[in-house]
Short mmCIF file of C-alpha atoms in Angstrom, two decimals:
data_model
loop_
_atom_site.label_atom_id
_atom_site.label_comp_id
_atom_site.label_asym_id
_atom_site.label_seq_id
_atom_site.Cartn_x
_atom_site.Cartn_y
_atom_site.Cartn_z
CA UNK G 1 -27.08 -70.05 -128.63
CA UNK G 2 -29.23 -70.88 -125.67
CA UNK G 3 -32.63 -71.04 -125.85
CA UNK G 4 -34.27 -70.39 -122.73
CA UNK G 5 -33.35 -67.92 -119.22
CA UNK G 6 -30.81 -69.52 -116.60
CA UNK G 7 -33.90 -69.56 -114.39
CA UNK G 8 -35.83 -71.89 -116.80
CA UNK G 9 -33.14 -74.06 -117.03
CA UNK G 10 -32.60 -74.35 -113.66
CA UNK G 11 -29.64 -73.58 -113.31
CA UNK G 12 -27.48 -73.15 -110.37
CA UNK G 13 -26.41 -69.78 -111.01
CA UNK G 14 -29.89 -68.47 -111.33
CA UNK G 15 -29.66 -68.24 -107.38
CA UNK G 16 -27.98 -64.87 -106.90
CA UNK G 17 -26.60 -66.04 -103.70
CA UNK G 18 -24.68 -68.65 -105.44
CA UNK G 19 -23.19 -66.23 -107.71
CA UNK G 20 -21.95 -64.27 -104.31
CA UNK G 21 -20.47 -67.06 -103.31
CA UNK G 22 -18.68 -67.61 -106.52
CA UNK G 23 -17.41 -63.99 -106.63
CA UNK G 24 -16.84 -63.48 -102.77
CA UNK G 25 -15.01 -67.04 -102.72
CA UNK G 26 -11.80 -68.33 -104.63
CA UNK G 27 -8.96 -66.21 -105.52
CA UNK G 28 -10.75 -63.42 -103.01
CA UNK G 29 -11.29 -65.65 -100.55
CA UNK G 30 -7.49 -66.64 -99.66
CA UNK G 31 -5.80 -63.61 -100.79
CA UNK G 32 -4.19 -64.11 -104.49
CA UNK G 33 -6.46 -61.01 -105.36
CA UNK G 34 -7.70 -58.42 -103.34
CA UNK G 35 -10.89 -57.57 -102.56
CA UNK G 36 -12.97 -55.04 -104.39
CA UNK G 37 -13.46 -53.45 -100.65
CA UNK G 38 -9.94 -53.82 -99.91
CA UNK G 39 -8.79 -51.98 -103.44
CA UNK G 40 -11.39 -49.00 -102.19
CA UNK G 41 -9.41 -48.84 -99.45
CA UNK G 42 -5.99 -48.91 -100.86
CA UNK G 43 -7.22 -45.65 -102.15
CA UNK G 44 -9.04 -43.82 -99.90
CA UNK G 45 -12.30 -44.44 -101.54
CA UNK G 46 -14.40 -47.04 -99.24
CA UNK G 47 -16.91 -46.75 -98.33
CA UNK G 48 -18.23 -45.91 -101.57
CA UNK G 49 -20.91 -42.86 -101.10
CA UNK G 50 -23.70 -41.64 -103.53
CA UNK G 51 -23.78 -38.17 -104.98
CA UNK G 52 -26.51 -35.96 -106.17
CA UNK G 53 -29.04 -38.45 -107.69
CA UNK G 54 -29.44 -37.49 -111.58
CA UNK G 55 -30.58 -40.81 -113.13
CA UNK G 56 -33.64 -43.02 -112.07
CA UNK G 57 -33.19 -46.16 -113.83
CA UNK G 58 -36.73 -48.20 -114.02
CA UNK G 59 -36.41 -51.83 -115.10
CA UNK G 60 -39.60 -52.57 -116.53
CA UNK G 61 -39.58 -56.29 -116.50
CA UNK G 62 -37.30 -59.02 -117.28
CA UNK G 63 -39.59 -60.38 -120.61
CA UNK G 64 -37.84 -59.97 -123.87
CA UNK G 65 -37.55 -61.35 -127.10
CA UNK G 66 -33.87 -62.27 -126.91
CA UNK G 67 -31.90 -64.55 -125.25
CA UNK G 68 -28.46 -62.67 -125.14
CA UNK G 69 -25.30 -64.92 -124.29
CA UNK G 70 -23.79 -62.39 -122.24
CA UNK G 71 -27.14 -60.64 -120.41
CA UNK G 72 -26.65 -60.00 -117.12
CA UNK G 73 -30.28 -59.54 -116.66
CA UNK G 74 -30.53 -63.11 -117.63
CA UNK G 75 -34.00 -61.91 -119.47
CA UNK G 76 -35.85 -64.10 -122.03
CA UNK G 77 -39.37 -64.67 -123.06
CA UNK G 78 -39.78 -67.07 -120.72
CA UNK G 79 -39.17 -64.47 -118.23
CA UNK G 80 -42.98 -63.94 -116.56
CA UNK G 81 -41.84 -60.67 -114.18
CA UNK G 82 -43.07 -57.45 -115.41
CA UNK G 83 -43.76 -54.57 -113.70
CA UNK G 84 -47.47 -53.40 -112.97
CA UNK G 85 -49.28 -49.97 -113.02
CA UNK G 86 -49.45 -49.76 -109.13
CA UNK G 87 -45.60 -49.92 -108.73
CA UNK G 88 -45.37 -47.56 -112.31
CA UNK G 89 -48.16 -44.68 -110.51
CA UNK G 90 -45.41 -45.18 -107.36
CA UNK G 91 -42.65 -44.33 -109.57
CA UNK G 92 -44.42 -41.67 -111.20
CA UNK G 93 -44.79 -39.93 -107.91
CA UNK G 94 -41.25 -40.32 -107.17
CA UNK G 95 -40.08 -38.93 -110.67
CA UNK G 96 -42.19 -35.72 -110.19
CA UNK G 97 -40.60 -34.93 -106.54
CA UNK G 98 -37.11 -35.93 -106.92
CA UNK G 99 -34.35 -33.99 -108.68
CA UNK G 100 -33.23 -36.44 -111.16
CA UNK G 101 -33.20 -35.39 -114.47
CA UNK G 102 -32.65 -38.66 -116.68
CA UNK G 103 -35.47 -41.14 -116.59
CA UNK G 104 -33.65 -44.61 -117.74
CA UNK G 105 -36.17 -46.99 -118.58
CA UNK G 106 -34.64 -51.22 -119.44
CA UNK G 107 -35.50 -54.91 -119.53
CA UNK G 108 -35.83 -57.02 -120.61
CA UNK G 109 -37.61 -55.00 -124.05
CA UNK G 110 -38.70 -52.29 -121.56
CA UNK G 111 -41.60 -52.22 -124.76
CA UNK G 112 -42.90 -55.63 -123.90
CA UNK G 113 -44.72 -54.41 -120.85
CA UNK G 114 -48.05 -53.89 -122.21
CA UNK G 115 -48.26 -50.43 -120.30
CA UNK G 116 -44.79 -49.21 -121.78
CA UNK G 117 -46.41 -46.42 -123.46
CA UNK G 118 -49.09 -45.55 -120.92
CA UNK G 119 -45.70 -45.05 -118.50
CA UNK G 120 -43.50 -43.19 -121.35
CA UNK G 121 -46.31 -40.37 -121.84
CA UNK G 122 -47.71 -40.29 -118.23
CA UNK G 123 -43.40 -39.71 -117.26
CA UNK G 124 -42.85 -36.97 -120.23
CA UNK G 125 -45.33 -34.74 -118.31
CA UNK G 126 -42.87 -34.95 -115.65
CA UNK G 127 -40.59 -32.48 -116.93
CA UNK G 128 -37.38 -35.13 -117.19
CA UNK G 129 -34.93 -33.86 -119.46
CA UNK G 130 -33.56 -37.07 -120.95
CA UNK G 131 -35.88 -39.41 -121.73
CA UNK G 132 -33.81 -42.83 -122.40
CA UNK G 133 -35.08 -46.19 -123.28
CA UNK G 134 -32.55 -48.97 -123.50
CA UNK G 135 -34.44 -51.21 -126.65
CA UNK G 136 -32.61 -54.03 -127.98
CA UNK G 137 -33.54 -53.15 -132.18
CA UNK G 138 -35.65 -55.91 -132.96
CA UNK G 139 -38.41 -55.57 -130.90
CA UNK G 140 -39.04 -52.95 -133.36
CA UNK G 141 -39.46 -55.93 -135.89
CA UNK G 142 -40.55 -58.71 -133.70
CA UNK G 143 -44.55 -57.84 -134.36
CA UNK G 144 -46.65 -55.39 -136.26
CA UNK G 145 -47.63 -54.09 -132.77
CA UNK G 146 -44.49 -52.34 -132.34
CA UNK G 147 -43.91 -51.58 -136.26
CA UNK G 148 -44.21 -48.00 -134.87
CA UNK G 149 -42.14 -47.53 -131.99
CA UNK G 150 -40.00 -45.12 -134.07
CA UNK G 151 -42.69 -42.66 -134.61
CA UNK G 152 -43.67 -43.04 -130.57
CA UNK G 153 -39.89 -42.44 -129.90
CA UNK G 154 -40.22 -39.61 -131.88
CA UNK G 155 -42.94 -37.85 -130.40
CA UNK G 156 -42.32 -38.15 -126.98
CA UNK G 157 -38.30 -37.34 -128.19
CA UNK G 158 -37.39 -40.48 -126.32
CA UNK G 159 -33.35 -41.14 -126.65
CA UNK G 160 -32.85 -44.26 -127.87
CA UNK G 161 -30.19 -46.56 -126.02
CA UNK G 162 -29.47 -49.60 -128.34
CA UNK G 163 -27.47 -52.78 -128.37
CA UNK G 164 -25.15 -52.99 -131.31
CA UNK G 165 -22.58 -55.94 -130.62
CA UNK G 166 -20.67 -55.63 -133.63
CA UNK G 167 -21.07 -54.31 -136.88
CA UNK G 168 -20.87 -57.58 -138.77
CA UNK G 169 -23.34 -60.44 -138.93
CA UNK G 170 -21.93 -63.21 -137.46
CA UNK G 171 -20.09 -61.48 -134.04
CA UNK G 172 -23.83 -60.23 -133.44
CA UNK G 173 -25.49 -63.57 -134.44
CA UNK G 174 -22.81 -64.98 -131.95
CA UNK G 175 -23.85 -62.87 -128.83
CA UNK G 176 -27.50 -62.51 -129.58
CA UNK G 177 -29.11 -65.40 -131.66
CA UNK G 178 -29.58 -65.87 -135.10
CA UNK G 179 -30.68 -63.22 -137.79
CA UNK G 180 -30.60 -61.03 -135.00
CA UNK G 181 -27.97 -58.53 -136.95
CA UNK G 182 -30.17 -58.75 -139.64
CA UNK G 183 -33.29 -57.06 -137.79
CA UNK G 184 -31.15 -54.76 -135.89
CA UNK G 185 -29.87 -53.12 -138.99
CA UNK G 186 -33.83 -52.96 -140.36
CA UNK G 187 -34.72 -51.70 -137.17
CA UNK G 188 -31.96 -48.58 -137.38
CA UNK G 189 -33.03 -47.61 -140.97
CA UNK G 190 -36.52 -47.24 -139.62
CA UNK G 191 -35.16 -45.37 -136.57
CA UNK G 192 -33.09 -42.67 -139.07
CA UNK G 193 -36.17 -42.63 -141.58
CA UNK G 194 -38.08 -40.42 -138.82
CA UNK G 195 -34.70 -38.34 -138.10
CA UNK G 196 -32.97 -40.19 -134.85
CA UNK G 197 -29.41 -40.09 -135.60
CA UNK G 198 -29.57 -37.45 -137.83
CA UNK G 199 -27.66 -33.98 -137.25
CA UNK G 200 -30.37 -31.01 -136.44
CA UNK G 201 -33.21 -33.21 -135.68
CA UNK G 202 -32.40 -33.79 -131.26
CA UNK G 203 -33.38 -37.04 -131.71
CA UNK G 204 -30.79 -39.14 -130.17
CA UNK G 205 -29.72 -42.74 -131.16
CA UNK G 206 -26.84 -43.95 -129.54
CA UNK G 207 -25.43 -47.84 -129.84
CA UNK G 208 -23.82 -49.98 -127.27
CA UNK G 209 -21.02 -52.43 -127.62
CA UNK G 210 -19.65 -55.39 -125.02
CA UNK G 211 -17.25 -57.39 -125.54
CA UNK G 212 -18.35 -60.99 -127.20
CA UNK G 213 -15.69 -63.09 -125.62
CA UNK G 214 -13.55 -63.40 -121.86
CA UNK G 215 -12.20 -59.54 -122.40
CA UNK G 216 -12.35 -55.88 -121.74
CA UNK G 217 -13.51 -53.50 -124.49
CA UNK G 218 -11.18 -51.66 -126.52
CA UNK G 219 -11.18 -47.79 -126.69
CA UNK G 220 -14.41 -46.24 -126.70
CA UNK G 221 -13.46 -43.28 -129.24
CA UNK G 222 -11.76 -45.63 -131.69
CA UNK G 223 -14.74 -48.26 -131.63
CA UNK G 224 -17.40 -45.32 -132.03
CA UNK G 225 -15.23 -44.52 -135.15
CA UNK G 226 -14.77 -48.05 -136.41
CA UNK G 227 -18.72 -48.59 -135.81
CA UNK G 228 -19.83 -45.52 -137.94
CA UNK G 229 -17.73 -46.31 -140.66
CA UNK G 230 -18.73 -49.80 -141.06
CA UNK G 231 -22.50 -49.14 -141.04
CA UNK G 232 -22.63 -45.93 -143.29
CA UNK G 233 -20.67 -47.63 -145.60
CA UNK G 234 -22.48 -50.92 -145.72
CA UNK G 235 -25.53 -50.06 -144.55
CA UNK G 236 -25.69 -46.26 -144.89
CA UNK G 237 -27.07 -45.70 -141.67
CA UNK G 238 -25.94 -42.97 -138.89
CA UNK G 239 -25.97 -42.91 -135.24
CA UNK G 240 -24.64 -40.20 -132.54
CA UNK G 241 -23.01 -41.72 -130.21
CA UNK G 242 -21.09 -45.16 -129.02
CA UNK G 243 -20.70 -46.43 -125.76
CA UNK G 244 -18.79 -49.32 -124.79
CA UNK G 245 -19.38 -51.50 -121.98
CA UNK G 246 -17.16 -53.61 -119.59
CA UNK G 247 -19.42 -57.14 -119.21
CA UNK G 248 -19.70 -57.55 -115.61
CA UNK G 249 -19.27 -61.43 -114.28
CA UNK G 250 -22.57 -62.32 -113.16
CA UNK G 251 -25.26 -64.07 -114.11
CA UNK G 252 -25.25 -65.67 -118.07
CA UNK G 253 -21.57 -64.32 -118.64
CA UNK G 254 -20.46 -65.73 -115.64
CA UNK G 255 -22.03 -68.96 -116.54
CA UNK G 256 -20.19 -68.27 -119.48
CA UNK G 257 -16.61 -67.19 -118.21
CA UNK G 258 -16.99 -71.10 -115.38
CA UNK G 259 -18.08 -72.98 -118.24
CA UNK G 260 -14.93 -71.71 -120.49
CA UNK G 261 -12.72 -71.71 -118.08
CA UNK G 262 -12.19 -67.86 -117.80
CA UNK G 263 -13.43 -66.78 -114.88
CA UNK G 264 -10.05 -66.06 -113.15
CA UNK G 265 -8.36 -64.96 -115.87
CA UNK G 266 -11.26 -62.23 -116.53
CA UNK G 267 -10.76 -61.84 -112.83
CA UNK G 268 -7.05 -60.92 -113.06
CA UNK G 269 -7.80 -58.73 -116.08
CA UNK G 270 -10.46 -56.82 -114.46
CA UNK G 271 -8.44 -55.86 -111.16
CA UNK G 272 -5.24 -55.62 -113.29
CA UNK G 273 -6.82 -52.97 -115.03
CA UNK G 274 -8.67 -50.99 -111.68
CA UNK G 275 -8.61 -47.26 -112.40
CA UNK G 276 -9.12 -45.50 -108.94
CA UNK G 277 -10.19 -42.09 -111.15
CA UNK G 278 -13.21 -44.45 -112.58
CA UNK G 279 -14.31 -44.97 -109.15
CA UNK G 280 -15.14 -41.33 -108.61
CA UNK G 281 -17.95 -41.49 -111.57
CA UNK G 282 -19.64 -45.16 -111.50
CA UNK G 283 -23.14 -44.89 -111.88
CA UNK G 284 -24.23 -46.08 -108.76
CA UNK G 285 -23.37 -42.69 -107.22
CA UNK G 286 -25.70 -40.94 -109.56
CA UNK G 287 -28.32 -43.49 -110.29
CA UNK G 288 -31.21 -45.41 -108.41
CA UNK G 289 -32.41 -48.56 -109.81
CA UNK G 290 -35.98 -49.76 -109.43
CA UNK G 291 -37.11 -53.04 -109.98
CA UNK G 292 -39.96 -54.40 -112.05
CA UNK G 293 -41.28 -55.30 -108.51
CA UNK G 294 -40.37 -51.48 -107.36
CA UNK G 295 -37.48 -52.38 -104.56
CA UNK G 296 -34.38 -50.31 -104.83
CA UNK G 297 -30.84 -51.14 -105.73
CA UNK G 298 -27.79 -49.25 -106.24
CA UNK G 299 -27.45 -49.89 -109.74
CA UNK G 300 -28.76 -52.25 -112.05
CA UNK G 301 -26.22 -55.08 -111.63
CA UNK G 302 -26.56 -55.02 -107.77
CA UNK G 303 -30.64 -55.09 -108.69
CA UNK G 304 -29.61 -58.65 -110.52
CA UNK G 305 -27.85 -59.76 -107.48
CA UNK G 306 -30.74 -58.87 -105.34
CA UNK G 307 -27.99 -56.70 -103.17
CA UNK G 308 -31.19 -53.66 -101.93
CA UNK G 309 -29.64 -50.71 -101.02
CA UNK G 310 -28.56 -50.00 -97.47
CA UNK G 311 -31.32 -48.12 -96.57
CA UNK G 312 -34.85 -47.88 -94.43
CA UNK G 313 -35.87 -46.59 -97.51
CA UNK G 314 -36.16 -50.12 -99.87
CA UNK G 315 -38.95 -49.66 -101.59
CA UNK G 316 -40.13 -46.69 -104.62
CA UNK G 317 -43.39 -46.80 -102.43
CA UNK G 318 -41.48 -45.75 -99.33
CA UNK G 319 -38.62 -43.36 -101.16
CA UNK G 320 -37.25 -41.28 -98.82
CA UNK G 321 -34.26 -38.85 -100.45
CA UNK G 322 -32.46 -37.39 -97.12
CA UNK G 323 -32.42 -41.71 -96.20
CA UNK G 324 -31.30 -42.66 -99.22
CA UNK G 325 -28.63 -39.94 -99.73
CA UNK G 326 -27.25 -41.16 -96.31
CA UNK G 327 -26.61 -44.59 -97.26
CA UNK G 328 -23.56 -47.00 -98.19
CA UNK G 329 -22.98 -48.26 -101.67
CA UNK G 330 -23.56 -51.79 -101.46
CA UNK G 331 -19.97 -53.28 -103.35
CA UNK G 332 -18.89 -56.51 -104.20
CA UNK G 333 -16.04 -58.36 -106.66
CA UNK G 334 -18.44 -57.42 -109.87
CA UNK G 335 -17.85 -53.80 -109.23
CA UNK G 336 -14.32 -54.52 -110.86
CA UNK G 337 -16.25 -54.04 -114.32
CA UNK G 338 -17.17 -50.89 -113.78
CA UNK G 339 -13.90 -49.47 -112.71
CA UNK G 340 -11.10 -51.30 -115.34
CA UNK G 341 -9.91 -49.38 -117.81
CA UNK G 342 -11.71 -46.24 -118.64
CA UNK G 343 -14.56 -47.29 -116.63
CA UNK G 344 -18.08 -48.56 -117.39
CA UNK G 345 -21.67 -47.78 -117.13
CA UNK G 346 -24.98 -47.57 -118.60
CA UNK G 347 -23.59 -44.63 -120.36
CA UNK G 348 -20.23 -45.91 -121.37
CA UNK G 349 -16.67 -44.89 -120.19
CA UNK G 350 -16.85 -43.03 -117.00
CA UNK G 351 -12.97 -41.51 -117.06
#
């Protein structure tokens, strides 16, 4: 497992233009695959438009107490970026005027901001109807400081988004770092000893599952069932809801899929397996995603690209709806993950 961020290491594909040129390059480049533009327009879908926005997606920093093989957000705790009140007061402004109703708030451990919870009860007031933070389980054990996270979920009824690789030790302890399964499944008791997961109570606890290795996910449905088998029976502990997602090649999995000699094989599976009816629900036509440092992105993989929307509009402390509703989706080879198969996005299979 590595040990510190691409950026620490220096690493050439910490430069987000370098992984454009990697994706927009190659087998794109001299025509052995189409472009993800050029497959839009095979069927009538370029340029790609948004809809009505529903979900604001905040990322609030890229610190965290992991350092996932396959993170696209290429986070870590050497990862100094966080997101400050000024630019959280900004997006508090924008939450109360604008008609999404899903606040989506990531990492990074979104929790490691040390004004996580000032933000989560200051944004309740808002009147937002799903509440999501995406927490990676052992933050909840990491430190006594956040020993009661649960309970903070739980009173601001906070639906809780959480990585869940596999439902064995070592495929987790693979992806994630060591003992890391071991924490996670501590972490989930606690969560179901104050009701999330558990039928009647609202409180929502829903897993996610990628791939560990150079493929696409299986079937959503039969994964969900596979997952809540495994951990009531082993573990008894209960969840709601699975969603499986397609890992997108950019950043540490790309580093991983070059340095394994995958990349165009994952390449050929991913536009092999283009499904023009997932186009019609990716997230970027629903969501916004805001930056620790408050600029504005299509969705959050475009936001690790640096790719800003195509807008006047750039920043949360300029947001301008009737600007941003008039823009281009910005697109580019990566945008194959989120339209193979069944689809894929923050909140699983999108067809």
């Amino acid at each position: 497992m590595m040990k510190k961020s691409l950026k620490s290491r220096n690493n050439d594909l910490a430069n987000t233009q370098r992984q454009l040129e990697i994706l927009s390059n190659g087998i794109f480049a001299d025509g052995e695959l189409p472009t993800f533009a050029k497959k839009l327009k095979e069927t009538n879908q370029f340029p790609l438009r948004p809809k009505k926005l529903e979900i604001l997606q905040i990322n609030l920093g890229y610190m965290c107490n992991q350092v996932c093989a396959h993170c696209h957000v290429d986070a870590g705790p050497d990862r100094k970026e966080i997101m400050t009140t000024e630019t959280m007061e900004q997006c508090l402004e924008v939450i109360q005027k604008t008609g999404a109703h899903t606040l989506d708030l990531t990492g990074g451990a979104p929790e490691m901001n040390s004004n996580f919870r000032w933000f989560v009860e200051e944004a309740s007031k808002a009147g937002i109807k799903d509440f999501i933070v995406r927490s990676n389980l052992t933050i909840i054990r990491a430190n006594k400081k956040y020993y009661d996270l649960p309970e903070f979920f739980k009173k601001h009824n906070v639906h809780v988004v959480s990585s869940m690789p596999h439902w064995t030790r070592g495929k987790t302890d693979k992806q994630r770092g060591d003992g890391v399964f071991d924490k996670s499944i501590e972490a989930l008791k606690m969560l179901n000893a104050v009701g999330y997961g558990i039928e009647g109570t609202g409180l929502q606890l829903d897993l996610v599952y990628n791939p560990s290795g150079a493929f696409l996910p299986g079937d959503q449905a039969a994964l969900e069932a596979d997952f809540k088998k495994a951990l009531k029976e082993d573990f008894d502990i209960i969840f709601n809801s699975l969603f499986a997602i397609t890992n997108l090649p950019i950043s540490r999995f790309l580093d991983y899929l070059i340095a394994s000699e995958n990349y165009e094989d994952y390449m050929y599976s991913l536009v092999e397996a283009y499904n023009p009816m997932a186009v019609e629900n990716v997230m970027c036509t629903n969501t916004l995603s805001v930056s620790w440092d408050g600029y504005l992105y299509d969705c959050d993989f475009n936001q690790m690209l640096n790719l800003k929307v195509a807008s006047k509009s750039q920043h949360i402390s300029e947001y301008n709806e009737e600007l941003l509703k008039n823009r281009n989706i910005i697109i580019n080879q990566h945008c194959y993950g989120c339209t193979a198969g069944a689809g894929s996005s923050c909140q699983g299979t999108v067809a």
